[in-house]
């Protein structure tokens, strides 16, 4: 049986595709390549170019492959963009998840793993690591769009022969330790990506969004989780569903938070480079502190993180960024050669 990975040309989806293949699974990727890259899809995966909201294409993908589980990564993920373009987020993250769930159920496929987010929690009354049972009060359309998708999946699982695991990701960072894939999105806005770009002189420095949060150093606190540990949690979720596990929503994080300043210091230390740090105002939609209590995933999914170390996260992110730079230089060289030999 095969696993359908939507968004498999993107950051987390491509790590998932590699991890599934490493685990001996057959992999089918569906991606419209709006932010992902065809080269990020492992050669052994079967690739379909298209949108997860295209019902005809979904029917074709399900008819042409023996798929027993869907892992749904395709979606939009930038908080400030969601504040500026909420309806796009509700379309891409909520409506299209509804369509995908409908097509999945219609095809008789029972297992669904969904990329959810810690953004469903918003600001919590205290700084304690957040449990799945905490009040759900997203501060931005991104979090709302994912929460609505969770609710739909829950109701669909009650009504149909269909079970799902929604994993609420905290801050995913780092890259495949084997260097096969990493965060390659052009114009990515995530802190560790921005900081490693600054360390490698790819940008002029880093702006800190807010220094007046109620945290020890005034900057925002997040629970950064290595992407390889995250995809491992998905593999565990897949086995859980295949052995009959009930619908489950679980946090994926390490249970420890780092401030923006601590992250920047770690990037400087690990890279041996310093860069400009500019102190600025808060970014709209941001919460002060978001840290996971992930005991549920550890217990029910038997998930044990193996890269729980900010330095390792930063090291792998740096290695991938260097690889991207070499790639860019290679592309430029090739372009120059083509231009030199082209007949005008
Ligand atoms: N952040 C920052 N400067 C940046 C990007 C992010 O200060 O250039 C902060 C942001 O305000 C938050 C943390 O870093 O406190 C993580 O933000 P990111 O965008 O990486 O992930 P999010 O938590 O928004 O999903």
Tab-separated table of C-alpha atoms and ligand atoms in Angstrom:
chain	number	residue	atom	x	y	z
A	1	UNK	CA	0.000	0.000	0.000
A	2	UNK	CA	1.115	3.573	-0.666
A	3	UNK	CA	0.931	6.770	1.355
A	4	UNK	CA	-0.227	9.981	-0.309
A	5	UNK	CA	1.830	12.976	0.838
A	6	UNK	CA	0.253	16.291	-0.133
A	7	UNK	CA	2.732	19.145	-0.142
A	8	UNK	CA	5.521	16.595	-0.576
A	9	UNK	CA	7.684	19.102	-2.497
A	10	UNK	CA	7.658	21.473	0.457
A	11	UNK	CA	9.751	21.685	3.587
A	12	UNK	CA	8.123	19.211	5.979
A	13	UNK	CA	6.430	17.173	3.239
A	14	UNK	CA	9.723	16.421	1.486
A	15	UNK	CA	11.281	15.262	4.773
A	16	UNK	CA	8.213	13.065	5.235
A	17	UNK	CA	8.530	11.561	1.765
A	18	UNK	CA	12.182	10.649	2.449
A	19	UNK	CA	11.350	9.219	5.894
A	20	UNK	CA	8.518	7.092	4.495
A	21	UNK	CA	10.791	5.723	1.757
A	22	UNK	CA	13.498	5.055	4.367
A	23	UNK	CA	10.867	3.080	6.299
A	24	UNK	CA	10.104	0.966	3.212
A	25	UNK	CA	6.778	2.637	2.329
A	26	UNK	CA	5.573	3.394	-1.178
A	27	UNK	CA	5.074	7.152	-1.596
A	28	UNK	CA	2.846	9.245	-3.848
A	29	UNK	CA	3.323	13.022	-3.758
A	30	UNK	CA	0.743	15.617	-4.789
A	31	UNK	CA	1.999	19.188	-4.930
A	32	UNK	CA	1.127	22.227	-7.049
A	33	UNK	CA	4.698	23.567	-6.704
A	34	UNK	CA	3.536	27.019	-5.575
A	35	UNK	CA	6.205	27.156	-2.876
A	36	UNK	CA	7.754	23.682	-3.168
A	37	UNK	CA	10.306	22.333	-5.632
A	38	UNK	CA	10.165	19.327	-7.923
A	39	UNK	CA	13.787	18.502	-7.039
A	40	UNK	CA	12.817	18.255	-3.354
A	41	UNK	CA	10.625	15.217	-4.082
A	42	UNK	CA	12.626	11.994	-3.683
A	43	UNK	CA	13.132	10.316	-7.068
A	44	UNK	CA	11.520	7.102	-5.777
A	45	UNK	CA	8.220	8.842	-5.024
A	46	UNK	CA	5.484	8.997	-7.693
A	47	UNK	CA	4.728	12.660	-8.384
A	48	UNK	CA	1.477	14.378	-9.387
A	49	UNK	CA	1.486	18.087	-10.156
A	50	UNK	CA	-1.705	19.747	-9.005
A	51	UNK	CA	-3.881	21.225	-6.316
A	52	UNK	CA	-5.246	19.343	-3.299
A	53	UNK	CA	-8.598	20.984	-3.975
A	54	UNK	CA	-8.853	19.456	-7.468
A	55	UNK	CA	-11.400	16.664	-6.979
A	56	UNK	CA	-10.908	15.154	-10.449
A	57	UNK	CA	-7.176	14.915	-9.888
A	58	UNK	CA	-7.695	13.409	-6.419
A	59	UNK	CA	-10.028	10.776	-7.881
A	60	UNK	CA	-7.359	9.980	-10.481
A	61	UNK	CA	-4.579	9.748	-7.866
A	62	UNK	CA	-6.692	7.423	-5.703
A	63	UNK	CA	-7.703	5.313	-8.722
A	64	UNK	CA	-4.136	4.927	-10.009
A	65	UNK	CA	-2.484	4.013	-6.694
A	66	UNK	CA	-3.235	1.628	-3.848
A	67	UNK	CA	-3.259	4.277	-1.118
A	68	UNK	CA	-4.198	3.396	2.471
A	69	UNK	CA	-3.247	6.662	4.195
A	70	UNK	CA	-3.143	10.366	3.395
A	71	UNK	CA	-0.650	12.715	5.021
A	72	UNK	CA	-1.774	16.259	4.386
A	73	UNK	CA	1.002	18.878	4.491
A	74	UNK	CA	-0.100	21.177	1.669
A	75	UNK	CA	-1.169	24.545	3.009
A	76	UNK	CA	-0.236	28.135	3.735
A	77	UNK	CA	1.791	28.822	6.849
A	78	UNK	CA	2.821	32.458	7.211
A	79	UNK	CA	1.045	34.143	10.149
A	80	UNK	CA	1.319	37.796	8.998
A	81	UNK	CA	0.223	36.804	5.468
A	82	UNK	CA	-2.847	35.181	6.989
A	83	UNK	CA	-3.646	38.417	8.811
A	84	UNK	CA	-3.437	40.315	5.503
A	85	UNK	CA	-5.200	37.679	3.347
A	86	UNK	CA	-7.520	35.696	5.639
A	87	UNK	CA	-9.820	34.367	2.913
A	88	UNK	CA	-6.886	32.848	1.034
A	89	UNK	CA	-5.946	30.998	4.209
A	90	UNK	CA	-9.489	29.762	4.801
A	91	UNK	CA	-9.582	28.573	1.201
A	92	UNK	CA	-6.199	26.909	1.087
A	93	UNK	CA	-6.103	25.447	4.598
A	94	UNK	CA	-9.748	24.903	5.511
A	95	UNK	CA	-11.829	24.483	2.334
A	96	UNK	CA	-9.219	22.369	0.572
A	97	UNK	CA	-8.753	20.118	3.594
A	98	UNK	CA	-12.517	19.599	3.494
A	99	UNK	CA	-12.330	18.612	-0.180
A	100	UNK	CA	-9.376	16.308	0.417
A	101	UNK	CA	-11.148	14.638	3.357
A	102	UNK	CA	-14.257	14.166	1.229
A	103	UNK	CA	-12.264	12.601	-1.608
A	104	UNK	CA	-10.338	10.416	0.859
A	105	UNK	CA	-13.516	9.100	2.461
A	106	UNK	CA	-15.163	8.608	-0.955
A	107	UNK	CA	-12.163	6.487	-2.003
A	108	UNK	CA	-12.612	4.295	1.081
A	109	UNK	CA	-9.294	5.379	2.612
A	110	UNK	CA	-9.473	5.251	6.390
A	111	UNK	CA	-6.278	6.906	7.615
A	112	UNK	CA	-5.474	10.601	7.574
A	113	UNK	CA	-2.613	12.491	9.227
A	114	UNK	CA	-3.075	16.232	9.372
A	115	UNK	CA	-0.540	19.051	9.850
A	116	UNK	CA	-1.999	21.260	12.516
A	117	UNK	CA	-0.305	23.913	14.558
A	118	UNK	CA	0.330	25.362	17.988
A	119	UNK	CA	-1.218	28.551	16.595
A	120	UNK	CA	-4.592	27.048	17.587
A	121	UNK	CA	-3.761	27.918	21.218
A	122	UNK	CA	-3.022	31.645	20.915
A	123	UNK	CA	-2.039	33.330	24.175
A	124	UNK	CA	-2.497	31.155	27.235
A	125	UNK	CA	-3.061	32.487	30.760
A	126	UNK	CA	0.299	31.200	32.039
A	127	UNK	CA	3.699	30.172	30.652
A	128	UNK	CA	3.275	26.479	31.442
A	129	UNK	CA	3.745	24.073	28.533
A	130	UNK	CA	0.389	23.871	26.803
A	131	UNK	CA	-1.743	20.711	26.842
A	132	UNK	CA	-4.101	19.645	24.055
A	133	UNK	CA	-7.019	20.353	26.401
A	134	UNK	CA	-6.035	24.038	26.796
A	135	UNK	CA	-8.477	26.685	25.570
A	136	UNK	CA	-8.338	27.072	21.798
A	137	UNK	CA	-8.147	30.748	20.974
A	138	UNK	CA	-6.112	31.343	17.811
A	139	UNK	CA	-4.798	34.884	17.479
A	140	UNK	CA	-4.708	34.883	13.691
A	141	UNK	CA	-6.494	33.480	10.623
A	142	UNK	CA	-3.703	30.926	10.132
A	143	UNK	CA	-4.479	29.296	13.492
A	144	UNK	CA	-8.229	29.594	12.886
A	145	UNK	CA	-7.941	27.994	9.449
A	146	UNK	CA	-6.158	24.958	10.922
A	147	UNK	CA	-8.504	24.716	13.916
A	148	UNK	CA	-11.529	24.638	11.616
A	149	UNK	CA	-9.901	21.842	9.634
A	150	UNK	CA	-9.349	19.874	12.877
A	151	UNK	CA	-13.021	20.310	13.767
A	152	UNK	CA	-14.126	19.056	10.351
A	153	UNK	CA	-11.865	16.016	10.600
A	154	UNK	CA	-13.171	15.224	14.089
A	155	UNK	CA	-16.789	15.354	12.915
A	156	UNK	CA	-16.000	13.344	9.788
A	157	UNK	CA	-14.283	10.691	11.951
A	158	UNK	CA	-17.423	10.431	14.115
A	159	UNK	CA	-19.658	9.985	11.081
A	160	UNK	CA	-17.563	7.788	8.787
A	161	UNK	CA	-15.228	4.814	8.800
A	162	UNK	CA	-12.318	7.238	8.871
A	163	UNK	CA	-9.718	7.994	11.539
A	164	UNK	CA	-7.201	10.781	11.762
A	165	UNK	CA	-4.286	12.071	13.779
A	166	UNK	CA	-3.800	15.841	13.813
A	167	UNK	CA	-0.353	16.847	14.997
A	168	UNK	CA	-0.097	20.352	16.379
A	169	UNK	CA	3.369	21.464	15.352
A	170	UNK	CA	5.308	23.895	17.460
A	171	UNK	CA	8.198	25.666	15.670
A	172	UNK	CA	9.654	23.278	13.142
A	173	UNK	CA	13.248	23.970	12.090
A	174	UNK	CA	16.488	22.277	11.006
A	175	UNK	CA	17.056	20.007	8.035
A	176	UNK	CA	17.606	16.364	7.115
A	177	UNK	CA	20.863	15.308	8.841
A	178	UNK	CA	21.740	13.412	5.626
A	179	UNK	CA	21.463	16.676	3.668
A	180	UNK	CA	18.827	15.394	1.219
A	181	UNK	CA	16.316	18.195	1.811
A	182	UNK	CA	15.707	21.285	3.928
A	183	UNK	CA	13.798	24.540	4.091
A	184	UNK	CA	14.202	26.002	0.615
A	185	UNK	CA	11.172	28.293	0.374
A	186	UNK	CA	12.046	31.581	-1.255
A	187	UNK	CA	11.313	34.483	1.078
A	188	UNK	CA	10.797	32.217	4.122
A	189	UNK	CA	9.981	34.203	7.251
A	190	UNK	CA	10.795	31.738	10.018
A	191	UNK	CA	13.277	32.869	12.618
A	192	UNK	CA	15.942	30.145	12.357
A	193	UNK	CA	15.948	30.347	8.548
A	194	UNK	CA	16.269	34.139	8.682
A	195	UNK	CA	19.076	33.911	11.247
A	196	UNK	CA	21.129	31.331	9.331
A	197	UNK	CA	20.730	33.428	6.175
A	198	UNK	CA	22.075	36.411	8.127
A	199	UNK	CA	24.982	34.332	9.493
A	200	UNK	CA	25.893	33.375	5.924
A	201	UNK	CA	25.658	37.013	4.772
A	202	UNK	CA	22.600	36.285	2.657
A	203	UNK	CA	20.751	39.128	4.351
A	204	UNK	CA	21.810	42.249	6.189
A	205	UNK	CA	20.713	41.143	9.667
A	206	UNK	CA	17.717	40.081	11.725
A	207	UNK	CA	14.836	42.199	13.008
A	208	UNK	CA	13.519	41.171	16.399
A	209	UNK	CA	9.746	41.489	16.436
A	210	UNK	CA	8.963	42.813	19.884
A	211	UNK	CA	11.113	43.322	22.948
A	212	UNK	CA	8.332	44.107	25.424
A	213	UNK	CA	6.726	40.680	25.807
A	214	UNK	CA	6.158	39.405	29.356
A	215	UNK	CA	9.126	37.006	29.027
A	216	UNK	CA	12.500	37.071	30.870
A	217	UNK	CA	14.339	38.970	28.085
A	218	UNK	CA	11.260	40.595	26.534
A	219	UNK	CA	11.413	38.633	23.249
A	220	UNK	CA	9.015	35.916	22.107
A	221	UNK	CA	9.507	32.339	23.298
A	222	UNK	CA	8.948	29.292	21.078
A	223	UNK	CA	9.467	25.540	21.294
A	224	UNK	CA	11.730	24.697	18.309
A	225	UNK	CA	11.475	21.086	17.120
A	226	UNK	CA	13.785	19.377	14.633
A	227	UNK	CA	11.974	18.466	11.420
A	228	UNK	CA	13.312	14.879	11.564
A	229	UNK	CA	11.697	14.352	14.968
A	230	UNK	CA	8.487	15.804	13.617
A	231	UNK	CA	8.336	13.435	10.644
A	232	UNK	CA	9.164	10.558	12.997
A	233	UNK	CA	6.015	11.499	14.970
A	234	UNK	CA	4.072	11.194	11.696
A	235	UNK	CA	5.491	7.715	11.064
A	236	UNK	CA	4.360	6.778	14.562
A	237	UNK	CA	0.928	8.292	13.867
A	238	UNK	CA	0.674	6.187	10.711
A	239	UNK	CA	1.415	2.951	12.619
A	240	UNK	CA	-1.015	4.031	15.336
A	241	UNK	CA	-3.826	4.479	12.787
A	242	UNK	CA	-2.982	1.230	10.980
A	243	UNK	CA	-3.219	-0.716	14.212
A	244	UNK	CA	-6.692	0.738	14.814
A	245	UNK	CA	-5.936	3.822	16.953
A	246	UNK	CA	-8.800	6.227	17.569
A	247	UNK	CA	-8.929	9.809	16.298
A	248	UNK	CA	-6.222	11.790	18.067
A	249	UNK	CA	-5.007	15.372	18.308
A	250	UNK	CA	-1.519	15.668	19.793
A	251	UNK	CA	1.157	18.309	20.322
A	252	UNK	CA	4.585	17.954	18.708
A	253	UNK	CA	7.266	19.914	20.496
A	254	UNK	CA	9.997	19.310	23.060
A	255	UNK	CA	8.436	21.083	26.030
A	256	UNK	CA	11.181	23.694	26.290
A	257	UNK	CA	11.149	27.243	24.990
A	258	UNK	CA	13.877	29.539	23.665
A	259	UNK	CA	13.586	33.296	23.277
A	260	UNK	CA	14.364	35.074	20.007
A	261	UNK	CA	17.575	36.386	21.582
A	262	UNK	CA	18.642	32.900	22.692
A	263	UNK	CA	18.067	31.583	19.169
A	264	UNK	CA	20.126	34.384	17.633
A	265	UNK	CA	22.965	33.800	20.128
A	266	UNK	CA	22.934	30.074	19.301
A	267	UNK	CA	23.099	30.781	15.554
A	268	UNK	CA	26.050	33.145	16.106
A	269	UNK	CA	27.844	30.616	18.319
A	270	UNK	CA	27.296	27.607	16.054
A	271	UNK	CA	28.156	29.480	12.842
A	272	UNK	CA	31.018	31.475	14.348
A	273	UNK	CA	29.592	34.552	12.592
A	274	UNK	CA	27.926	37.624	14.008
A	275	UNK	CA	25.309	39.741	12.257
A	276	UNK	CA	23.244	42.852	12.846
A	277	UNK	CA	20.331	42.518	15.230
A	278	UNK	CA	17.703	45.266	15.058
A	279	UNK	CA	15.132	45.690	17.788
A	280	UNK	CA	11.673	46.400	16.387
A	281	UNK	CA	7.976	46.415	17.260
A	282	UNK	CA	5.813	43.342	17.742
A	283	UNK	CA	4.557	41.530	14.654
A	284	UNK	CA	0.751	41.383	14.344
A	285	UNK	CA	-0.771	38.073	15.428
A	286	UNK	CA	2.237	36.852	17.469
A	287	UNK	CA	1.822	35.260	20.911
A	288	UNK	CA	4.359	35.875	23.708
A	289	UNK	CA	5.243	32.296	24.592
A	290	UNK	CA	4.263	28.995	22.964
A	291	UNK	CA	5.725	25.793	24.465
A	292	UNK	CA	4.346	22.250	24.117
A	293	UNK	CA	3.403	19.653	26.627
A	294	UNK	CA	3.891	16.678	24.322
A	295	UNK	CA	3.394	13.818	26.770
A	296	UNK	CA	0.340	12.610	24.839
A	297	UNK	CA	2.322	12.041	21.611
A	298	UNK	CA	5.127	10.388	23.569
A	299	UNK	CA	2.688	8.076	25.335
A	300	UNK	CA	0.068	7.231	22.689
A	301	UNK	CA	2.304	7.346	19.629
A	302	UNK	CA	5.361	5.965	21.409
A	303	UNK	CA	7.309	8.914	20.027
A	304	UNK	CA	10.817	9.592	21.311
A	305	UNK	CA	12.576	12.666	19.888
A	306	UNK	CA	16.218	12.111	18.913
A	307	UNK	CA	17.373	15.623	17.977
A	308	UNK	CA	16.185	17.616	20.991
A	309	UNK	CA	19.028	20.125	20.918
A	310	UNK	CA	18.864	23.694	19.578
A	311	UNK	CA	22.514	23.465	18.457
A	312	UNK	CA	21.768	20.406	16.313
A	313	UNK	CA	18.747	22.152	14.827
A	314	UNK	CA	20.893	25.171	13.959
A	315	UNK	CA	23.806	23.040	12.652
A	316	UNK	CA	21.550	21.161	10.219
A	317	UNK	CA	19.811	24.421	9.160
A	318	UNK	CA	23.216	25.999	8.488
A	319	UNK	CA	24.438	22.993	6.510
A	320	UNK	CA	21.321	23.126	4.340
A	321	UNK	CA	21.648	26.877	3.803
A	322	UNK	CA	25.234	26.377	2.621
A	323	UNK	CA	24.005	23.680	0.247
A	324	UNK	CA	21.385	26.100	-1.147
A	325	UNK	CA	24.086	28.727	-1.689
A	326	UNK	CA	26.261	26.244	-3.609
A	327	UNK	CA	23.216	25.251	-5.631
A	328	UNK	CA	22.568	28.888	-6.541
A	329	UNK	CA	26.205	29.350	-7.614
A	330	UNK	CA	25.967	26.165	-9.720
A	331	UNK	CA	22.757	27.423	-11.368
A	332	UNK	CA	24.379	30.773	-12.168
A	333	UNK	CA	27.422	29.057	-13.662
A	334	UNK	CA	25.211	26.906	-15.840
A	335	UNK	CA	23.225	29.951	-16.977
A	336	UNK	CA	26.424	31.815	-17.823
A	337	UNK	CA	27.688	28.846	-19.858
A	338	UNK	CA	24.396	28.586	-21.738
A	339	UNK	CA	24.426	32.295	-22.507
A	340	UNK	CA	28.039	32.067	-23.682
A	341	UNK	CA	27.263	29.251	-26.111
A	342	UNK	CA	23.863	30.540	-27.264
A	343	UNK	CA	23.640	31.895	-30.793
A	344	UNK	CA	22.113	35.383	-30.973
B	1	LIG	N1	10.777	36.489	14.844
B	1	LIG	C1	11.591	37.606	14.887
B	1	LIG	N2	12.190	38.021	13.728
B	1	LIG	C2	12.012	37.370	12.532
B	1	LIG	C3	11.184	36.223	12.502
B	1	LIG	C4	10.585	35.814	13.675
B	1	LIG	O1	11.772	38.223	15.934
B	1	LIG	O2	12.571	37.817	11.512
B	1	LIG	C5	10.155	35.994	16.093
B	1	LIG	C6	8.645	35.953	16.077
B	1	LIG	O3	8.087	37.183	16.486
B	1	LIG	C7	8.379	34.809	17.066
B	1	LIG	C8	9.551	33.856	16.844
B	1	LIG	O4	10.578	34.661	16.252
B	1	LIG	O5	8.462	35.271	18.408
B	1	LIG	C9	9.235	32.706	15.913
B	1	LIG	O6	8.632	33.223	14.735
B	1	LIG	P1	8.479	32.367	13.422
B	1	LIG	O7	8.006	33.271	12.340
B	1	LIG	O8	9.741	31.617	13.178
B	1	LIG	O9	7.377	31.271	13.771
B	1	LIG	P2	5.895	31.428	14.375
B	1	LIG	O10	6.047	31.222	15.854
B	1	LIG	O11	5.356	32.775	13.995
B	1	LIG	O12	5.142	30.306	13.722
